[in-house]
Amino acid sequence: MKENIQVFDNVLELIGKTPLIKLNKIAADFDGDFYAKVEAFNPGHSTKDRIALYIIEEAERQGILKPGNTIIETTSGNTGFSLAMVSIIKGYDCVLAVSSKSSADKIDMLKTMGAKVYVCPAHVSADDPRSYYQVAKRLHDEMEGSVYINQYFNQLNTDAHYNSTGPEIWEQTEGEITHLIACSGTGGTISGTAKYLKEQNPNIKVIGVDAFGSVLKKYHETKEFDENEIYPYRIEGLGKNLIPTATDFDIIDKFIKVSDEESAHTAREIARTEGLFVGYTSGAAMQALKQLEVEGEFKVGDKVVVLFPDHGSRYMSKIYSDKWMEEQGFVDSKSASNVKTIEFVK
Ligand code: PMP
């Protein structure tokens, strides 16, 4: 039970200091001890709260951002929600250029959090003036005092994790961590966290999780951007079709790829076994851990930290919908018989 019942000045004070929770069942047969850094405990329910707060406060320190100014970003995902939340408390306007592929739920959520949302056509190239990249750039050029977060190409994204996620994991494991497993999208989480941890102990092994259909793993291995690696996949927030400068490829020891289907089943398994209701990429990270175990990566005495980036509630109409799973051909035999309908006799 929590010892202190604290009172906070505002919701932003709750960002970071997320718990490290032992995985007791899902990894029970594996050699080593396994812990999840559960980022859903942030008030915006994801790890992106950290970068939203850090980048905005850095812009304030540098005098770029003043009350009433505008924060701009191109995302309908977790970063958008976190930026909107920080903007409310700090008195900024938040403008988000999102793709028309974004679900109505996501757009409604961002609007509820006070963001102004520009819905841009999904199937145009990145340099088309209608694309969400170009719309965000244009709005940034037009609005004096606006800040374009540009998380894929912003070093402050990585710095946010160097200054918070890394030190927290070091302290929580009392310096005994041997492996870090984290998803890579912008690469900010894994690069910043790994930089801090490797400064403390260069022997810590850092493993990035990538999606089939993304270029990151191949780029890490060959330094070659291979367009042939790119094809559509379902996991959101993991992998990329470009090389983000927020990723420090040299600090990552290896990448491992995971499939849409196995990641979805593993996310459900985390809920069933550990009682942790986490998102699709948490399933991906845990799936990577399972594959690493099969490869013989871990031994008795290892202390492995896997990062779970966000909360399961954002995936109700996807991996936590039996209907969606069926439509994808992802049949989960273990949870299929959970629902019993009782007929009442009058
Ligand atoms: N999981 C989810 C759900 C995300 O939205 C992201 C961000 N794209 C990631 C993982 C990856 O984190 P990062 O961008 O720091 O690499």
mmCIF file of C-alpha atoms and ligand atoms in Angstrom:
data_model
loop_
_atom_site.group_PDB
_atom_site.id
_atom_site.type_symbol
_atom_site.label_atom_id
_atom_site.label_comp_id
_atom_site.label_asym_id
_atom_site.label_seq_id
_atom_site.Cartn_x
_atom_site.Cartn_y
_atom_site.Cartn_z
ATOM 1 C CA MET A 1 0.000 0.000 0.000
ATOM 2 C CA LYS A 2 1.178 3.553 -0.659
ATOM 3 C CA GLU A 3 2.737 5.174 2.397
ATOM 4 C CA ASN A 4 2.191 8.837 1.609
ATOM 5 C CA ILE A 5 -1.071 10.270 0.425
ATOM 6 C CA GLN A 6 0.287 13.364 -1.275
ATOM 7 C CA VAL A 7 -1.474 16.416 -2.645
ATOM 8 C CA PHE A 8 -0.244 17.802 -5.973
ATOM 9 C CA ASP A 9 -0.374 21.327 -7.398
ATOM 10 C CA ASN A 10 -1.382 20.046 -10.809
ATOM 11 C CA VAL A 11 -1.420 16.894 -12.915
ATOM 12 C CA LEU A 12 2.043 17.541 -14.381
ATOM 13 C CA GLU A 13 3.666 16.816 -11.028
ATOM 14 C CA LEU A 14 2.661 13.189 -11.514
ATOM 15 C CA ILE A 15 4.760 12.729 -14.655
ATOM 16 C CA GLY A 16 7.585 10.192 -14.323
ATOM 17 C CA LYS A 17 8.643 8.114 -11.309
ATOM 18 C CA THR A 18 6.658 5.223 -12.776
ATOM 19 C CA PRO A 19 6.800 1.866 -11.000
ATOM 20 C CA LEU A 20 9.068 -1.035 -11.888
ATOM 21 C CA ILE A 21 6.895 -4.125 -11.472
ATOM 22 C CA LYS A 22 8.188 -7.683 -11.258
ATOM 23 C CA LEU A 23 6.813 -10.048 -13.904
ATOM 24 C CA ASN A 24 5.940 -13.054 -11.794
ATOM 25 C CA LYS A 25 4.065 -15.394 -14.115
ATOM 26 C CA ILE A 26 4.624 -14.601 -17.776
ATOM 27 C CA ALA A 27 8.400 -15.077 -17.449
ATOM 28 C CA ALA A 28 8.324 -17.588 -14.577
ATOM 29 C CA ASP A 29 10.078 -20.328 -16.565
ATOM 30 C CA PHE A 30 12.842 -18.094 -17.918
ATOM 31 C CA ASP A 31 16.319 -17.796 -16.387
ATOM 32 C CA GLY A 32 16.790 -14.404 -14.709
ATOM 33 C CA ASP A 33 14.532 -11.818 -13.061
ATOM 34 C CA PHE A 34 12.226 -9.743 -15.220
ATOM 35 C CA TYR A 35 10.723 -6.327 -14.456
ATOM 36 C CA ALA A 36 8.418 -4.042 -16.406
ATOM 37 C CA LYS A 37 8.728 -0.255 -16.312
ATOM 38 C CA VAL A 38 5.027 0.525 -16.579
ATOM 39 C CA GLU A 39 4.659 3.901 -18.264
ATOM 40 C CA ALA A 40 0.844 3.775 -18.173
ATOM 41 C CA PHE A 41 1.213 5.155 -14.630
ATOM 42 C CA ASN A 42 1.999 8.560 -16.107
ATOM 43 C CA PRO A 43 -1.078 10.850 -15.881
ATOM 44 C CA GLY A 44 -1.461 10.877 -19.686
ATOM 45 C CA HIS A 45 -1.115 7.067 -19.581
ATOM 46 C CA SER A 46 2.087 6.907 -21.632
ATOM 47 C CA THR A 47 5.811 7.524 -21.705
ATOM 48 C CA LYS A 48 5.214 10.513 -23.995
ATOM 49 C CA ASP A 49 4.230 12.680 -21.000
ATOM 50 C CA ARG A 50 7.939 12.806 -20.198
ATOM 51 C CA ILE A 51 8.998 14.239 -23.553
ATOM 52 C CA ALA A 52 6.035 16.634 -23.774
ATOM 53 C CA LEU A 53 6.880 18.196 -20.409
ATOM 54 C CA TYR A 54 10.643 18.180 -20.969
ATOM 55 C CA ILE A 55 10.595 19.714 -24.463
ATOM 56 C CA ILE A 56 8.071 22.403 -23.484
ATOM 57 C CA GLU A 57 9.999 23.344 -20.333
ATOM 58 C CA GLU A 58 13.261 23.452 -22.307
ATOM 59 C CA ALA A 59 11.646 25.815 -24.826
ATOM 60 C CA GLU A 60 10.475 27.969 -21.895
ATOM 61 C CA ARG A 61 14.000 28.014 -20.414
ATOM 62 C CA GLN A 62 15.401 29.089 -23.777
ATOM 63 C CA GLY A 63 12.798 31.883 -23.944
ATOM 64 C CA ILE A 64 11.274 30.476 -27.155
ATOM 65 C CA LEU A 65 7.901 29.770 -25.576
ATOM 66 C CA LYS A 66 5.778 32.299 -23.733
ATOM 67 C CA PRO A 67 2.222 31.952 -22.332
ATOM 68 C CA GLY A 68 -0.335 32.155 -25.115
ATOM 69 C CA ASN A 69 2.084 30.750 -27.737
ATOM 70 C CA THR A 70 1.329 27.627 -29.761
ATOM 71 C CA ILE A 71 2.717 24.097 -29.628
ATOM 72 C CA ILE A 72 2.575 22.211 -32.958
ATOM 73 C CA GLU A 73 3.072 18.512 -33.672
ATOM 74 C CA THR A 74 2.132 15.856 -36.206
ATOM 75 C CA THR A 75 0.606 12.997 -34.239
ATOM 76 C CA SER A 76 -2.735 11.555 -33.259
ATOM 77 C CA GLY A 77 -1.071 9.223 -30.813
ATOM 78 C CA ASN A 78 0.324 9.431 -27.321
ATOM 79 C CA THR A 79 2.541 12.457 -27.963
ATOM 80 C CA GLY A 80 -0.468 14.486 -29.093
ATOM 81 C CA PHE A 81 -2.390 13.642 -25.947
ATOM 82 C CA SER A 82 0.574 14.472 -23.697
ATOM 83 C CA LEU A 83 1.266 17.773 -25.470
ATOM 84 C CA ALA A 84 -2.403 18.745 -25.158
ATOM 85 C CA MET A 85 -2.348 17.920 -21.435
ATOM 86 C CA VAL A 86 0.819 19.941 -20.754
ATOM 87 C CA SER A 87 -0.527 22.835 -22.891
ATOM 88 C CA ILE A 88 -3.710 23.053 -20.808
ATOM 89 C CA ILE A 89 -1.821 23.396 -17.543
ATOM 90 C CA LYS A 90 0.801 25.793 -18.907
ATOM 91 C CA GLY A 91 -1.561 27.977 -20.949
ATOM 92 C CA TYR A 92 -0.488 27.224 -24.519
ATOM 93 C CA ASP A 93 -2.533 26.521 -27.617
ATOM 94 C CA CYS A 94 -1.946 23.032 -28.962
ATOM 95 C CA VAL A 95 -2.264 22.377 -32.696
ATOM 96 C CA LEU A 96 -2.031 18.811 -33.992
ATOM 97 C CA ALA A 97 -1.870 17.888 -37.678
ATOM 98 C CA VAL A 98 -3.059 14.296 -37.921
ATOM 99 C CA SER A 99 -3.580 11.793 -40.687
ATOM 100 C CA SER A 100 -7.101 10.995 -41.903
ATOM 101 C CA LYS A 101 -6.250 7.374 -40.982
ATOM 102 C CA SER A 102 -6.565 8.341 -37.286
ATOM 103 C CA SER A 103 -9.621 6.878 -35.598
ATOM 104 C CA ALA A 104 -12.541 9.139 -34.687
ATOM 105 C CA ASP A 105 -11.972 8.149 -31.032
ATOM 106 C CA LYS A 106 -8.430 9.476 -31.097
ATOM 107 C CA ILE A 107 -9.432 12.749 -32.732
ATOM 108 C CA ASP A 108 -12.259 13.190 -30.203
ATOM 109 C CA MET A 109 -9.855 12.513 -27.343
ATOM 110 C CA LEU A 110 -7.441 15.203 -28.558
ATOM 111 C CA LYS A 111 -10.280 17.685 -29.042
ATOM 112 C CA THR A 112 -11.528 16.930 -25.535
ATOM 113 C CA MET A 113 -8.051 17.829 -24.279
ATOM 114 C CA GLY A 114 -8.403 21.245 -25.925
ATOM 115 C CA ALA A 115 -6.216 20.636 -28.987
ATOM 116 C CA LYS A 116 -7.020 22.143 -32.381
ATOM 117 C CA VAL A 117 -6.873 19.200 -34.785
ATOM 118 C CA TYR A 118 -6.145 19.463 -38.535
ATOM 119 C CA VAL A 119 -7.120 16.250 -40.293
ATOM 120 C CA CYS A 120 -4.873 15.821 -43.367
ATOM 121 C CA PRO A 121 -5.224 13.279 -46.202
ATOM 122 C CA ALA A 122 -3.344 10.060 -45.415
ATOM 123 C CA HIS A 123 -2.474 8.877 -48.917
ATOM 124 C CA VAL A 124 -0.355 11.771 -50.140
ATOM 125 C CA SER A 125 3.455 11.875 -50.096
ATOM 126 C CA ALA A 126 5.300 13.546 -47.222
ATOM 127 C CA ASP A 127 6.293 16.506 -49.439
ATOM 128 C CA ASP A 128 2.733 17.138 -50.682
ATOM 129 C CA PRO A 129 1.508 20.489 -49.246
ATOM 130 C CA ARG A 130 -1.589 18.683 -47.900
ATOM 131 C CA SER A 131 0.395 16.101 -45.896
ATOM 132 C CA TYR A 132 0.403 16.455 -42.123
ATOM 133 C CA TYR A 133 4.154 17.121 -42.169
ATOM 134 C CA GLN A 134 3.762 20.046 -44.569
ATOM 135 C CA VAL A 135 0.651 21.407 -42.834
ATOM 136 C CA ALA A 136 2.510 21.427 -39.486
ATOM 137 C CA LYS A 137 5.536 23.143 -41.071
ATOM 138 C CA ARG A 138 3.354 25.774 -42.723
ATOM 139 C CA LEU A 139 1.469 26.501 -39.488
ATOM 140 C CA HIS A 140 4.792 26.777 -37.651
ATOM 141 C CA ASP A 141 6.158 29.230 -40.261
ATOM 142 C CA GLU A 142 2.976 31.320 -40.087
ATOM 143 C CA MET A 143 2.662 31.488 -36.286
ATOM 144 C CA GLU A 144 5.218 33.620 -34.544
ATOM 145 C CA GLY A 145 6.429 32.168 -31.244
ATOM 146 C CA SER A 146 5.143 28.708 -32.114
ATOM 147 C CA VAL A 147 7.186 25.637 -31.309
ATOM 148 C CA TYR A 148 7.270 22.614 -33.634
ATOM 149 C CA ILE A 149 8.014 19.573 -31.479
ATOM 150 C CA ASN A 150 9.113 17.365 -34.433
ATOM 151 C CA GLN A 151 9.792 14.392 -32.121
ATOM 152 C CA TYR A 152 11.511 12.187 -34.730
ATOM 153 C CA PHE A 153 14.210 14.814 -35.320
ATOM 154 C CA ASN A 154 14.427 16.494 -31.921
ATOM 155 C CA GLN A 155 17.376 15.688 -29.650
ATOM 156 C CA LEU A 156 15.344 16.921 -26.664
ATOM 157 C CA ASN A 157 13.113 13.848 -27.062
ATOM 158 C CA THR A 158 16.140 11.665 -26.314
ATOM 159 C CA ASP A 159 17.399 14.021 -23.590
ATOM 160 C CA ALA A 160 14.057 13.712 -21.749
ATOM 161 C CA HIS A 161 14.675 9.990 -21.233
ATOM 162 C CA TYR A 162 18.368 10.501 -20.453
ATOM 163 C CA ASN A 163 17.273 12.770 -17.606
ATOM 164 C CA SER A 164 14.339 10.764 -16.245
ATOM 165 C CA THR A 165 13.690 7.196 -17.464
ATOM 166 C CA GLY A 166 17.380 6.212 -17.335
ATOM 167 C CA PRO A 167 18.109 7.449 -13.783
ATOM 168 C CA GLU A 168 14.826 5.972 -12.504
ATOM 169 C CA ILE A 169 15.645 2.485 -13.828
ATOM 170 C CA TRP A 170 19.196 2.672 -12.461
ATOM 171 C CA GLU A 171 17.883 3.611 -9.019
ATOM 172 C CA GLN A 172 15.000 1.115 -9.073
ATOM 173 C CA THR A 173 17.316 -1.796 -9.943
ATOM 174 C CA GLU A 174 19.973 -0.538 -7.514
ATOM 175 C CA GLY A 175 22.419 -0.575 -10.405
ATOM 176 C CA GLU A 176 21.882 -4.293 -11.038
ATOM 177 C CA ILE A 177 20.150 -4.068 -14.424
ATOM 178 C CA THR A 178 21.795 -6.317 -17.058
ATOM 179 C CA HIS A 179 19.420 -5.872 -20.040
ATOM 180 C CA LEU A 180 17.123 -3.113 -21.296
ATOM 181 C CA ILE A 181 14.444 -4.043 -23.819
ATOM 182 C CA ALA A 182 12.520 -1.157 -25.382
ATOM 183 C CA CYS A 183 10.464 -0.438 -28.475
ATOM 184 C CA SER A 184 11.888 1.972 -31.005
ATOM 185 C CA GLY A 185 9.732 4.449 -32.877
ATOM 186 C CA THR A 186 11.356 7.861 -32.715
ATOM 187 C CA GLY A 187 14.041 6.012 -30.741
ATOM 188 C CA GLY A 188 13.987 8.680 -28.035
ATOM 189 C CA THR A 189 13.048 6.290 -25.231
ATOM 190 C CA ILE A 190 15.639 3.617 -25.951
ATOM 191 C CA SER A 191 18.466 6.001 -26.917
ATOM 192 C CA GLY A 192 18.167 8.378 -23.965
ATOM 193 C CA THR A 193 17.555 5.649 -21.394
ATOM 194 C CA ALA A 194 20.419 3.509 -22.750
ATOM 195 C CA LYS A 195 22.852 6.434 -22.816
ATOM 196 C CA TYR A 196 22.316 7.080 -19.112
ATOM 197 C CA LEU A 197 22.457 3.398 -18.177
ATOM 198 C CA LYS A 198 25.597 2.668 -20.236
ATOM 199 C CA GLU A 199 27.342 5.647 -18.659
ATOM 200 C CA GLN A 200 26.788 3.889 -15.317
ATOM 201 C CA ASN A 201 27.675 0.415 -16.620
ATOM 202 C CA PRO A 202 28.804 -0.082 -20.240
ATOM 203 C CA ASN A 203 28.090 -3.832 -20.004
ATOM 204 C CA ILE A 204 24.327 -3.380 -19.881
ATOM 205 C CA LYS A 205 22.865 -4.909 -23.025
ATOM 206 C CA VAL A 206 20.388 -2.728 -24.909
ATOM 207 C CA ILE A 207 17.903 -4.395 -27.242
ATOM 208 C CA GLY A 208 15.579 -2.431 -29.515
ATOM 209 C CA VAL A 209 12.243 -3.814 -30.654
ATOM 210 C CA ASP A 210 11.276 -3.220 -34.294
ATOM 211 C CA ALA A 211 8.318 -4.238 -36.460
ATOM 212 C CA PHE A 212 8.317 -6.372 -39.602
ATOM 213 C CA GLY A 213 7.697 -3.735 -42.276
ATOM 214 C CA SER A 214 10.047 -1.165 -40.709
ATOM 215 C CA VAL A 215 13.580 -0.136 -41.744
ATOM 216 C CA LEU A 216 15.246 0.239 -38.315
ATOM 217 C CA LYS A 217 16.754 -3.234 -37.757
ATOM 218 C CA LYS A 218 18.316 -3.418 -41.222
ATOM 219 C CA TYR A 219 19.645 0.143 -40.934
ATOM 220 C CA HIS A 220 21.245 -0.724 -37.588
ATOM 221 C CA GLU A 221 22.973 -3.734 -39.118
ATOM 222 C CA THR A 222 24.040 -2.312 -42.485
ATOM 223 C CA LYS A 223 23.762 1.510 -42.199
ATOM 224 C CA GLU A 224 21.710 1.168 -45.360
ATOM 225 C CA PHE A 225 18.215 2.601 -45.749
ATOM 226 C CA ASP A 226 16.412 -0.186 -47.584
ATOM 227 C CA GLU A 227 13.032 0.808 -48.996
ATOM 228 C CA ASN A 228 12.306 -2.855 -49.738
ATOM 229 C CA GLU A 229 11.923 -3.441 -45.995
ATOM 230 C CA ILE A 230 8.851 -1.179 -45.908
ATOM 231 C CA TYR A 231 5.325 -2.594 -45.978
ATOM 232 C CA PRO A 232 2.160 -1.881 -43.960
ATOM 233 C CA TYR A 233 1.806 -3.346 -40.464
ATOM 234 C CA ARG A 234 -0.649 -2.896 -37.625
ATOM 235 C CA ILE A 235 1.337 -2.035 -34.492
ATOM 236 C CA GLU A 236 1.223 1.731 -33.940
ATOM 237 C CA GLY A 237 4.220 3.587 -32.503
ATOM 238 C CA LEU A 238 6.786 0.890 -33.253
ATOM 239 C CA GLY A 239 9.292 0.953 -36.121
ATOM 240 C CA LYS A 240 9.462 3.504 -38.928
ATOM 241 C CA ASN A 241 9.693 4.059 -42.675
ATOM 242 C CA LEU A 242 12.429 6.679 -42.250
ATOM 243 C CA ILE A 243 15.581 7.065 -40.133
ATOM 244 C CA PRO A 244 14.875 9.330 -37.140
ATOM 245 C CA THR A 245 17.784 11.433 -35.885
ATOM 246 C CA ALA A 246 16.374 11.041 -32.354
ATOM 247 C CA THR A 247 17.681 7.432 -32.481
ATOM 248 C CA ASP A 248 21.293 6.820 -31.444
ATOM 249 C CA PHE A 249 21.888 3.586 -33.371
ATOM 250 C CA ASP A 250 25.385 3.166 -31.909
ATOM 251 C CA ILE A 251 24.088 2.784 -28.357
ATOM 252 C CA ILE A 252 21.712 -0.058 -29.260
ATOM 253 C CA ASP A 253 23.368 -3.495 -29.237
ATOM 254 C CA LYS A 254 20.812 -5.219 -31.410
ATOM 255 C CA PHE A 255 17.297 -5.023 -32.789
ATOM 256 C CA ILE A 256 14.748 -7.787 -32.776
ATOM 257 C CA LYS A 257 11.631 -7.834 -34.954
ATOM 258 C CA VAL A 258 8.204 -8.912 -33.754
ATOM 259 C CA SER A 259 5.005 -9.705 -35.627
ATOM 260 C CA ASP A 260 1.619 -7.997 -35.343
ATOM 261 C CA GLU A 261 -0.090 -11.234 -34.381
ATOM 262 C CA GLU A 262 2.286 -12.477 -31.693
ATOM 263 C CA SER A 263 2.516 -8.990 -30.169
ATOM 264 C CA ALA A 264 -1.288 -8.780 -29.949
ATOM 265 C CA HIS A 265 -1.563 -12.189 -28.248
ATOM 266 C CA THR A 266 1.267 -11.331 -25.871
ATOM 267 C CA ALA A 267 -0.387 -8.034 -24.870
ATOM 268 C CA ARG A 268 -3.492 -10.049 -23.917
ATOM 269 C CA GLU A 269 -1.320 -12.551 -22.073
ATOM 270 C CA ILE A 270 0.251 -9.745 -19.989
ATOM 271 C CA ALA A 271 -3.250 -8.748 -18.881
ATOM 272 C CA ARG A 272 -4.263 -12.343 -18.102
ATOM 273 C CA THR A 273 -1.099 -13.280 -16.218
ATOM 274 C CA GLU A 274 0.158 -10.105 -14.543
ATOM 275 C CA GLY A 275 -3.057 -8.068 -14.266
ATOM 276 C CA LEU A 276 -1.415 -5.256 -16.223
ATOM 277 C CA PHE A 277 -3.647 -3.680 -18.873
ATOM 278 C CA VAL A 278 -1.078 -2.258 -21.293
ATOM 279 C CA GLY A 279 -0.889 -1.272 -24.955
ATOM 280 C CA TYR A 280 0.036 -2.999 -28.202
ATOM 281 C CA THR A 281 3.739 -2.049 -28.077
ATOM 282 C CA SER A 282 3.980 -3.424 -24.530
ATOM 283 C CA GLY A 283 2.876 -6.715 -26.058
ATOM 284 C CA ALA A 284 5.559 -6.210 -28.727
ATOM 285 C CA ALA A 285 8.281 -5.588 -26.126
ATOM 286 C CA MET A 286 7.246 -8.644 -24.113
ATOM 287 C CA GLN A 287 7.114 -10.710 -27.306
ATOM 288 C CA ALA A 288 10.717 -9.610 -28.036
ATOM 289 C CA LEU A 289 11.688 -10.719 -24.524
ATOM 290 C CA LYS A 290 10.170 -14.154 -25.194
ATOM 291 C CA GLN A 291 12.076 -14.476 -28.483
ATOM 292 C CA LEU A 292 15.321 -13.461 -26.757
ATOM 293 C CA GLU A 293 14.743 -16.145 -24.131
ATOM 294 C CA VAL A 294 14.412 -18.748 -26.913
ATOM 295 C CA GLU A 295 17.707 -17.439 -28.381
ATOM 296 C CA GLY A 296 19.375 -18.110 -24.991
ATOM 297 C CA GLU A 297 19.974 -14.420 -24.208
ATOM 298 C CA PHE A 298 19.339 -14.627 -20.455
ATOM 299 C CA LYS A 299 20.957 -16.513 -17.587
ATOM 300 C CA VAL A 300 20.289 -16.988 -13.873
ATOM 301 C CA GLY A 301 21.100 -13.789 -11.988
ATOM 302 C CA ASP A 302 20.280 -11.437 -14.890
ATOM 303 C CA LYS A 303 18.040 -8.482 -14.120
ATOM 304 C CA VAL A 304 16.069 -7.612 -17.224
ATOM 305 C CA VAL A 305 13.975 -4.440 -17.597
ATOM 306 C CA VAL A 306 11.335 -4.272 -20.321
ATOM 307 C CA LEU A 307 9.621 -0.990 -21.012
ATOM 308 C CA PHE A 308 5.820 -0.987 -21.377
ATOM 309 C CA PRO A 309 5.071 2.347 -23.147
ATOM 310 C CA ASP A 310 1.335 2.909 -22.665
ATOM 311 C CA HIS A 311 -2.078 1.824 -21.374
ATOM 312 C CA GLY A 312 -4.439 -0.749 -22.856
ATOM 313 C CA SER A 313 -7.487 1.530 -22.932
ATOM 314 C CA ARG A 314 -6.240 3.087 -26.196
ATOM 315 C CA TYR A 315 -6.594 -0.251 -27.981
ATOM 316 C CA MET A 316 -10.143 -1.279 -27.077
ATOM 317 C CA SER A 317 -11.286 -1.283 -30.706
ATOM 318 C CA LYS A 318 -8.126 -3.146 -31.778
ATOM 319 C CA ILE A 319 -6.226 -5.837 -29.883
ATOM 320 C CA TYR A 320 -8.721 -5.961 -27.012
ATOM 321 C CA SER A 321 -11.679 -6.415 -29.360
ATOM 322 C CA ASP A 322 -12.346 -10.091 -30.158
ATOM 323 C CA LYS A 323 -14.061 -8.918 -33.346
ATOM 324 C CA TRP A 324 -10.980 -6.991 -34.528
ATOM 325 C CA MET A 325 -8.716 -9.909 -33.649
ATOM 326 C CA GLU A 326 -10.937 -12.258 -35.657
ATOM 327 C CA GLU A 327 -10.997 -9.864 -38.618
ATOM 328 C CA GLN A 328 -7.194 -9.913 -38.681
ATOM 329 C CA GLY A 329 -7.214 -13.703 -38.466
ATOM 330 C CA PHE A 330 -5.621 -13.536 -34.994
ATOM 331 C CA VAL A 331 -7.377 -16.331 -33.151
ATOM 332 C CA ASP A 332 -6.724 -16.346 -29.415
ATOM 333 C CA SER A 333 -7.903 -19.708 -28.150
ATOM 334 C CA LYS A 334 -7.206 -18.905 -24.465
ATOM 335 C CA SER A 335 -9.574 -15.926 -24.126
ATOM 336 C CA ALA A 336 -12.259 -16.944 -26.619
ATOM 337 C CA SER A 337 -14.413 -18.749 -24.048
ATOM 338 C CA ASN A 338 -14.381 -16.016 -21.369
ATOM 339 C CA VAL A 339 -17.853 -14.586 -21.978
ATOM 340 C CA LYS A 340 -20.889 -16.531 -20.823
ATOM 341 C CA THR A 341 -24.372 -15.236 -21.565
ATOM 342 C CA ILE A 342 -26.969 -16.302 -19.029
ATOM 343 C CA GLU A 343 -30.589 -16.616 -20.144
ATOM 344 C CA PHE A 344 -33.024 -15.565 -17.409
ATOM 345 C CA VAL A 345 -36.139 -17.664 -17.140
ATOM 346 C CA LYS A 346 -39.280 -15.577 -16.407
HETATM 347 N N1 PMP B 1 4.983 2.629 -28.024
HETATM 348 C C1 PMP B 1 4.046 3.529 -28.337
HETATM 349 C C2 PMP B 1 2.615 3.208 -28.078
HETATM 350 C C3 PMP B 1 4.412 4.750 -28.910
HETATM 351 O O1 PMP B 1 3.468 5.661 -29.234
HETATM 352 C C4 PMP B 1 5.777 5.006 -29.169
HETATM 353 C C5 PMP B 1 6.172 6.299 -29.807
HETATM 354 N N2 PMP B 1 6.194 6.302 -31.209
HETATM 355 C C6 PMP B 1 6.720 4.018 -28.838
HETATM 356 C C7 PMP B 1 6.284 2.844 -28.263
HETATM 357 C C8 PMP B 1 8.190 4.173 -29.128
HETATM 358 O O2 PMP B 1 8.808 5.145 -28.337
HETATM 359 P P1 PMP B 1 9.900 6.087 -28.964
HETATM 360 O O3 PMP B 1 9.219 6.992 -29.939
HETATM 361 O O4 PMP B 1 10.470 6.824 -27.808
HETATM 362 O O5 PMP B 1 10.906 5.234 -29.655
#
